[in-house]
C-alpha positions in Angstrom: -17.8 -49.9 11.8 -15.2 -47.7 10.9 -16.0 -43.9 10.1 -14.2 -41.6 8.0 -12.5 -40.1 10.9 -10.8 -43.4 11.6 -8.7 -42.8 8.4 -5.8 -40.4 8.0 -6.5 -37.4 6.2 -4.9 -37.3 2.8 -3.6 -33.8 1.6 -4.5 -32.8 -1.7 -1.0 -30.9 -1.8 2.3 -32.3 -2.4 4.5 -32.1 0.7 6.4 -29.1 -0.5 3.4 -27.0 -1.2 2.8 -25.4 2.2 0.7 -22.5 3.2 2.9 -19.7 2.1 3.3 -21.6 -1.4 -0.3 -21.8 -1.7 -1.1 -18.1 -0.8 1.9 -16.9 -3.0 0.5 -18.7 -5.9 -3.2 -17.9 -5.7 -2.2 -14.2 -5.4 0.0 -14.5 -8.6 -2.7 -16.2 -10.4 -5.2 -13.4 -9.7 -2.6 -10.7 -10.5 -1.6 -12.2 -13.6 -5.3 -12.5 -14.9 -5.5 -8.8 -14.4 -2.0 -7.5 -15.3 -1.7 -9.3 -18.6 -4.8 -7.8 -20.0 -3.9 -4.6 -18.5 -0.7 -4.1 -20.5 -2.5 -4.4 -23.7 -5.3 -1.9 -22.3 -2.8 0.8 -21.4 -1.2 0.9 -24.9 -4.7 0.8 -26.6 -5.7 3.5 -24.1 -3.0 6.0 -25.1 -3.6 5.2 -28.9 -7.6 5.6 -28.3 -6.7 9.1 -26.7 -5.0 10.1 -29.9 -1.5 9.1 -29.0 1.1 7.6 -31.2 4.0 5.1 -30.9 6.1 7.7 -29.3 3.3 8.4 -26.6 3.1 4.6 -25.9 6.6 4.5 -25.2 6.4 7.4 -23.0 3.8 5.8 -20.7 5.7 2.7 -20.6 8.9 4.6 -19.8 7.1 6.4 -17.1 6.1 3.2 -15.3 9.6 1.9 -15.5 11.5 4.8 -14.6 10.6 4.8 -10.8 10.9 1.2 -10.7 14.6 1.6 -11.6 15.0 4.5 -9.2 13.5 3.0 -6.2 14.5 -0.9 -6.6 17.6 -0.9 -4.6 16.0 0.8 -1.8 13.0 -1.5 -2.0 15.3 -4.5 -1.8 17.1 -3.2 1.3 13.7 -2.4 3.0 12.5 -5.9 2.2 15.5 -7.4 4.0 14.9 -5.5 7.0 10.9 -5.4 7.3 8.5 -8.5 7.2 8.4 -9.0 3.3 4.7 -9.7 3.3 3.9 -6.2 4.6 5.9 -4.7 2.1 4.2 -6.7 -0.7 0.9 -5.7 0.5 1.5 -2.1 0.8 2.9 -2.2 -2.6 -0.3 -4.0 -4.1 -2.5 -1.3 -2.2 -0.6 1.5 -4.2 -0.8 -0.5 -7.4 -4.6 -0.9 -6.8 -5.4 2.9 -6.4 -3.1 3.9 -9.0 -4.6 1.4 -11.6 -8.3 2.5 -10.4 -7.6 6.0 -11.0 -6.1 5.2 -14.4 -9.4 3.4 -15.2 -11.7 6.3 -14.0 -9.7 8.7 -16.3 -9.9 6.4 -19.5 -13.8 5.3 -18.9 -14.7 9.1 -18.4 -12.8 9.7 -21.8 -10.7 12.4 -20.4 -7.3 10.8 -20.0 -4.4 13.1 -20.7 -1.0 11.9 -21.6 0.7 13.6 -18.4 -1.9 11.8 -16.4 -1.3 8.5 -17.6 2.3 8.9 -17.2 2.0 9.9 -13.7 -0.4 7.0 -12.7 2.2 4.6 -14.6 5.0 6.2 -12.5 2.9 5.4 -9.2 2.5 1.9 -10.2 5.9 1.5 -11.0 6.9 2.9 -7.5 4.8 0.2 -6.0 6.3 -2.4 -8.1 9.9 -1.3 -7.3 9.2 -2.2 -3.5 7.0 -5.4 -4.3 9.6 -7.2 -6.6 12.5 -7.8 -4.3 10.2 -8.5 -1.4 8.1 -11.1 -3.5 11.2 -12.7 -4.8 12.8 -12.9 -1.5 9.4 -14.5 0.0 9.3 -17.4 -2.5 12.9 -18.1 -2.2 12.9 -18.3 1.6 9.7 -20.3 1.3 11.1 -23.2 -0.6 13.8 -25.7 0.3 15.3 -28.9 -0.2 15.3 -31.2 -3.4 12.0 -30.0 -4.5 12.8 -26.4 -4.9 13.3 -26.5 -8.6 9.9 -28.4 -9.1 8.2 -25.8 -6.8 9.4 -23.1 -9.0 8.1 -24.8 -12.1 4.7 -25.4 -10.6 4.5 -21.9 -9.3 5.8 -20.5 -12.7 3.2 -22.8 -14.4 0.1 -21.4 -12.4 1.4 -17.9 -13.0 1.9 -18.3 -16.5 -1.3 -20.3 -17.2 -3.3 -17.4 -15.7 -1.2 -14.9 -17.8 -2.3 -17.0 -20.9 -6.0 -16.5 -20.1 -5.5 -12.9 -19.0 -3.5 -11.7 -22.3 -6.2 -13.7 -24.5 -9.3 -12.3 -22.4 -7.8 -8.8 -22.0 -7.4 -8.5 -25.8 -10.6 -9.4 -26.5 -12.3 -7.4 -23.6 -10.2 -4.2 -24.9 -11.8 -4.7 -28.3 -15.3 -5.3 -26.9 -15.8 -3.0 -23.7 -12.8 -0.7 -24.1 -9.5 -0.4 -22.2 -10.8 1.6 -19.2 -13.0 -1.4 -17.9 -9.9 -3.8 -18.4 -7.8 -1.6 -16.4 -10.6 -1.4 -13.5 -10.3 -5.1 -13.5 -6.7 -5.2 -12.9 -7.3 -2.7 -10.1 -9.6 -5.2 -8.3 -7.0 -8.0 -8.8 -4.5 -6.2 -7.0 -7.0 -5.6 -4.0 -7.5 -9.4 -3.9 -3.9 -10.3 -4.3 -3.1 -8.0 -1.6 -5.6 -9.5 0.8 -4.2 -12.9 0.0 -0.5 -11.9 0.7 -1.5 -10.3 4.2 -2.0 -14.0 5.3 1.6 -15.0 4.5 3.5 -16.8 7.4 6.9 -15.2 8.1 7.5 -16.8 11.5 10.0 -19.3 10.0 12.4 -16.6 8.8 14.9 -15.5 11.4 14.8 -11.9 12.9 17.3 -9.7 10.9 20.4 -8.8 12.6 20.8 -4.9 13.3 22.7 -3.5 10.4 24.6 -0.2 10.0 22.1 1.6 8.0 20.6 1.6 4.5 24.0 2.4 2.7 25.7 -0.5 4.5 22.9 -2.9 3.5 23.1 -1.9 0.0 27.0 -2.2 0.0 26.6 -5.8 1.5 24.1 -6.6 -1.3 26.5 -5.2 -3.9 29.3 -7.4 -2.6 27.2 -10.5 -2.9 26.0 -9.4 -6.4 29.2 -8.6 -7.9 31.3 -11.5 -6.4 29.4 -14.0 -8.7 30.5 -13.5 -12.3 27.8 -15.7 -13.5 25.2 -13.4 -11.6 26.3 -10.0 -13.0 27.1 -11.1 -16.4 23.5 -12.6 -16.9 22.0 -9.5 -15.5 24.0 -7.3 -17.8 22.8 -9.5 -20.6 19.4 -9.1 -19.7 19.6 -5.2 -19.4 19.8 -5.4 -23.1 17.6 -8.2 -23.8 14.7 -6.9 -21.8 15.0 -3.3 -23.0 14.8 -4.4 -26.8 12.1 -7.0 -26.0 10.2 -4.6 -24.0 10.4 -2.0 -26.8 9.1 -4.5 -29.4 6.3 -5.9 -27.3 5.1 -2.6 -25.6 5.7 -0.2 -28.3 6.0 -2.0 -31.9 3.8 -4.9 -31.2 0.5 -2.8 -30.7 1.5 -0.7 -33.7 1.9 -3.7 -35.9 -1.3 -5.2 -34.6 -3.2 -1.9 -35.5 -1.8 -1.7 -38.9 -1.3 -5.3 -40.1 -3.1 -7.7 -37.9 -6.4 -6.3 -37.1 -6.0 -4.7 -33.9 -6.0 -5.6 -30.2 -7.6 -9.2 -30.7 -5.0 -10.6 -32.6 -2.1 -9.2 -30.7 -3.9 -10.6 -27.4 -3.9 -13.8 -29.2 -0.2 -13.8 -30.0 0.5 -12.9 -26.4 -1.6 -15.6 -25.3 0.4 -18.1 -27.3 3.5 -16.8 -25.5 1.7 -17.4 -22.2 0.8 -21.0 -23.6 4.4 -21.5 -24.3 5.5 -20.7 -20.8 3.1 -23.0 -19.3 4.7 -25.6 -21.5 8.1 -24.8 -20.4 7.0 -24.8 -16.9 5.6 -28.1 -17.2 8.7 -29.6 -19.0 10.7 -28.1 -15.8 8.7 -30.1 -13.4 10.3 -33.2 -15.1 13.6 -32.0 -16.5 16.3 -31.0 -14.2 19.4 -29.9 -16.2 22.7 -30.4 -14.4 24.3 -27.3 -15.8 21.6 -24.7 -14.8 22.6 -21.9 -16.6 24.0 -23.3 -19.6 20.7 -24.8 -20.6 18.8 -21.7 -19.4 20.9 -19.1 -21.5 20.7 -21.2 -24.6 17.1 -21.0 -24.4 17.2 -17.1 -24.6 18.2 -17.2 -28.3 14.5 -17.7 -29.3 13.6 -14.5 -27.7 15.0 -12.7 -30.9 12.2 -14.5 -33.0 9.0 -12.5 -32.0 11.0 -9.2 -32.9 11.8 -10.8 -36.4 8.3 -12.1 -37.0 6.9 -8.5 -36.4 9.4 -7.1 -38.6 8.3 -9.1 -41.6 5.5 -8.8 -40.6 4.2 -12.4 -40.6 0.4 -13.3 -40.2 -1.1 -13.8 -36.6 -1.0 -17.7 -37.1 2.9 -17.8 -37.7 3.5 -15.0 -35.2 1.5 -17.1 -32.5 3.7 -20.2 -33.2 6.9 -18.0 -33.0 5.6 -16.6 -29.6 4.7 -20.0 -28.3 8.3 -21.2 -28.8 9.9 -18.3 -27.3 7.6 -18.4 -24.2 8.4 -22.2 -23.9 12.3 -21.5 -24.1 12.3 -18.5 -21.7 10.6 -20.7 -19.1 13.4 -23.0 -19.0 15.6 -20.1 -18.2 13.0 -18.8 -15.7 13.1 -22.1 -13.7 17.0 -22.6 -14.1 17.6 -18.9 -12.9 15.3 -19.2 -9.8 17.1 -22.5 -8.7 20.4 -21.0 -9.1 19.7 -18.1 -7.0 18.0 -20.4 -4.4 20.9 -22.5 -4.2 23.6 -19.9 -4.2 22.4 -16.8 -2.3 22.1 -16.6 1.4 18.5 -16.3 2.5 19.0 -13.1 4.5 20.7 -11.3 1.2 17.9 -12.5 -1.1 15.8 -9.4 -1.5 18.9 -7.2 -1.7 20.4 -9.4 -4.5 17.0 -9.6 -6.2 16.9 -5.6 -6.2 20.4 -5.4 -8.0 19.3 -8.3 -10.3 15.8 -6.4 -11.0 17.7 -3.1 -11.1 20.1 -4.3 -13.8 17.7 -6.3 -15.7 15.3 -3.1 -16.3 17.7 -0.2 -16.1 17.7 0.5 -19.8 14.0 -0.2 -20.4 12.9 3.4 -19.8 15.4 4.7 -22.4 14.5 1.9 -24.8 10.9 2.4 -24.6 11.2 6.1 -24.7 13.5 6.1 -28.0 11.3 3.4 -29.5 9.1 5.9 -31.1 12.2 8.2 -32.4 14.0 4.9 -33.8 10.8 4.1 -35.7 10.8 7.6 -37.2 14.3 7.6 -38.0 15.1 4.1 -39.1 11.7 2.9 -39.7 9.8 0.1 -38.0 11.1 -2.7 -39.7 14.8 -1.8 -39.4 14.2 -1.1 -35.6 12.7 -4.6 -35.1 15.5 -6.2 -36.9 18.0 -4.4 -34.7 16.1 -5.6 -31.5 16.5 -9.3 -32.8 20.0 -9.1 -33.6 21.0 -7.5 -30.1 19.2 -10.4 -28.4 21.3 -12.9 -30.4 24.6 -10.9 -29.8 24.6 -10.5 -26.2 23.4 -14.0 -25.5 26.3 -15.4 -27.5 28.7 -13.2 -25.4 27.3 -14.4 -22.2 28.2 -18.1 -23.2 31.9 -17.0 -23.0 31.9 -16.8 -19.4 32.9 -20.1 -17.6 30.8 -19.8 -14.6 27.7 -19.5 -16.9 28.8 -22.9 -18.7 29.8 -24.7 -15.6 27.6 -23.7 -12.7 25.9 -27.1 -11.7 22.9 -28.2 -9.8 23.7 -29.4 -6.1 23.3 -33.1 -5.9 21.2 -34.7 -3.2 24.4 -36.2 -1.5 26.0 -32.8 -1.2 22.7 -31.0 -0.2 22.5 -33.5 2.7 26.1 -33.4 3.9 28.3 -30.6 5.1 27.0 -27.0 4.6 27.2 -25.6 1.1 28.7 -22.1 0.6 26.0 -19.6 0.1 23.4 -21.7 1.7 21.9 -20.3 5.1 20.3 -21.9 8.1 17.2 -20.1 7.5 16.7 -22.0 4.3 17.1 -25.2 5.9 14.2 -23.9 8.4 12.1 -23.0 5.2 12.6 -26.5 3.9 10.7 -27.5 7.1 7.9 -25.1 6.2 7.8 -26.2 2.7 6.2 -23.3 1.5 7.2 -21.6 -1.9 7.4 -15.7 -6.8 9.2 -14.1 -10.0 9.1 -13.2 -11.2 10.4 -13.1 -11.7 12.4 -15.8 -12.1 13.8 -14.3 -15.1 16.5 -12.0 -14.1 13.8 -11.9 -12.6 9.9 -12.2 -12.0 8.2 -13.4 -9.3 5.0 -11.9 -10.6 3.3 -10.6 -13.7 3.1 -7.5 -11.8 6.6 -6.8 -13.2 5.9 -5.3 -16.5 7.5 -6.2 -19.6 10.7 -6.3 -17.5 11.1 -9.8 -16.3 10.0 -11.7 -19.5 8.4 -14.5 -17.5 
């Protein structure tokens, strides 16, 4: 008689979904469930405290400013220290700052300067987290299945974002923004615990360098030497800024004045999340040969939500527009992550990611801070139409760059043949580990802990 032990154990996971991939995915799901609702809660916490659109913009800018200031340092640190330790430390800081924010809001004594300070602490943690997380994911995936792994990771992450946004909007309306912020603090604690178990033994020890400035210069050379890389990051410095202003500042105001409050706005953000899930599912099957051409064409729909808010359309059509834009940007997100994984050496991933993040969000503090004054000077409708126009113009400009149109996916034959420029031995080792953020994936996010910044 045979027993169950006589049969080989069948893994429920695909071959490329190793331990790191599973832990990174689980942590991203947890943080997305909390963070998407917290984005809504923070905006309505400011409004409930008597603030206006300008105050909402100031709190959003306070989070993004230290992110911009410390990102490059965070990238250099993440390429020197074990990346999982940097990620855990950042999660701890985010947990503490978000918990303090929640306590102040629940107590009903939150002042604008306090909310700005705690948001700034959260942004500081994010500055160190994002490059480490993106480098960790890139170094944990290898081979032909890298694109599929990124798509599956992002599908899980965005699926959690879908639930988090819809649930967060409803909970803000029912129990208030403070308790939603408290849930986000708990999510950071759980995610940090999961990330503490990441295995970095497959990543070769870093060679001693010439110091922090030398590391930053080396990362800059890697970044500026690729026209497709720096031009798309420059494009997203505008796209992320105007989309961030529309979503973080104007969206809640339109929801309050025309849609019925946080519930409908949460539904619209949930539709965007559903679109990203659909886009990630599409990218598990579709592998466009011209990675960045396909991805960049899918940035154009990001202009549609700002246009819909400018009208403004009812929540049904707005949700449909958000769904389409979410699907389209996920095509870009997976294509972008695949291009970075394919072209950037493993030992420079976090530094290049830091320049990517830095360029992509550098204008966000200015855009969110000026969103209120722009509304007063031009009117909300004109400001939103301006956001939509800028997205279209800069995206069309990027298509003029030959490298963006022509960069192609590596073929199987090439990947198994002679070494490919830009690939590293460590990446081959990562293929053996078959592990698997984002972010950021859209110039950038490995994780939704990235604010409005990465759009994915």
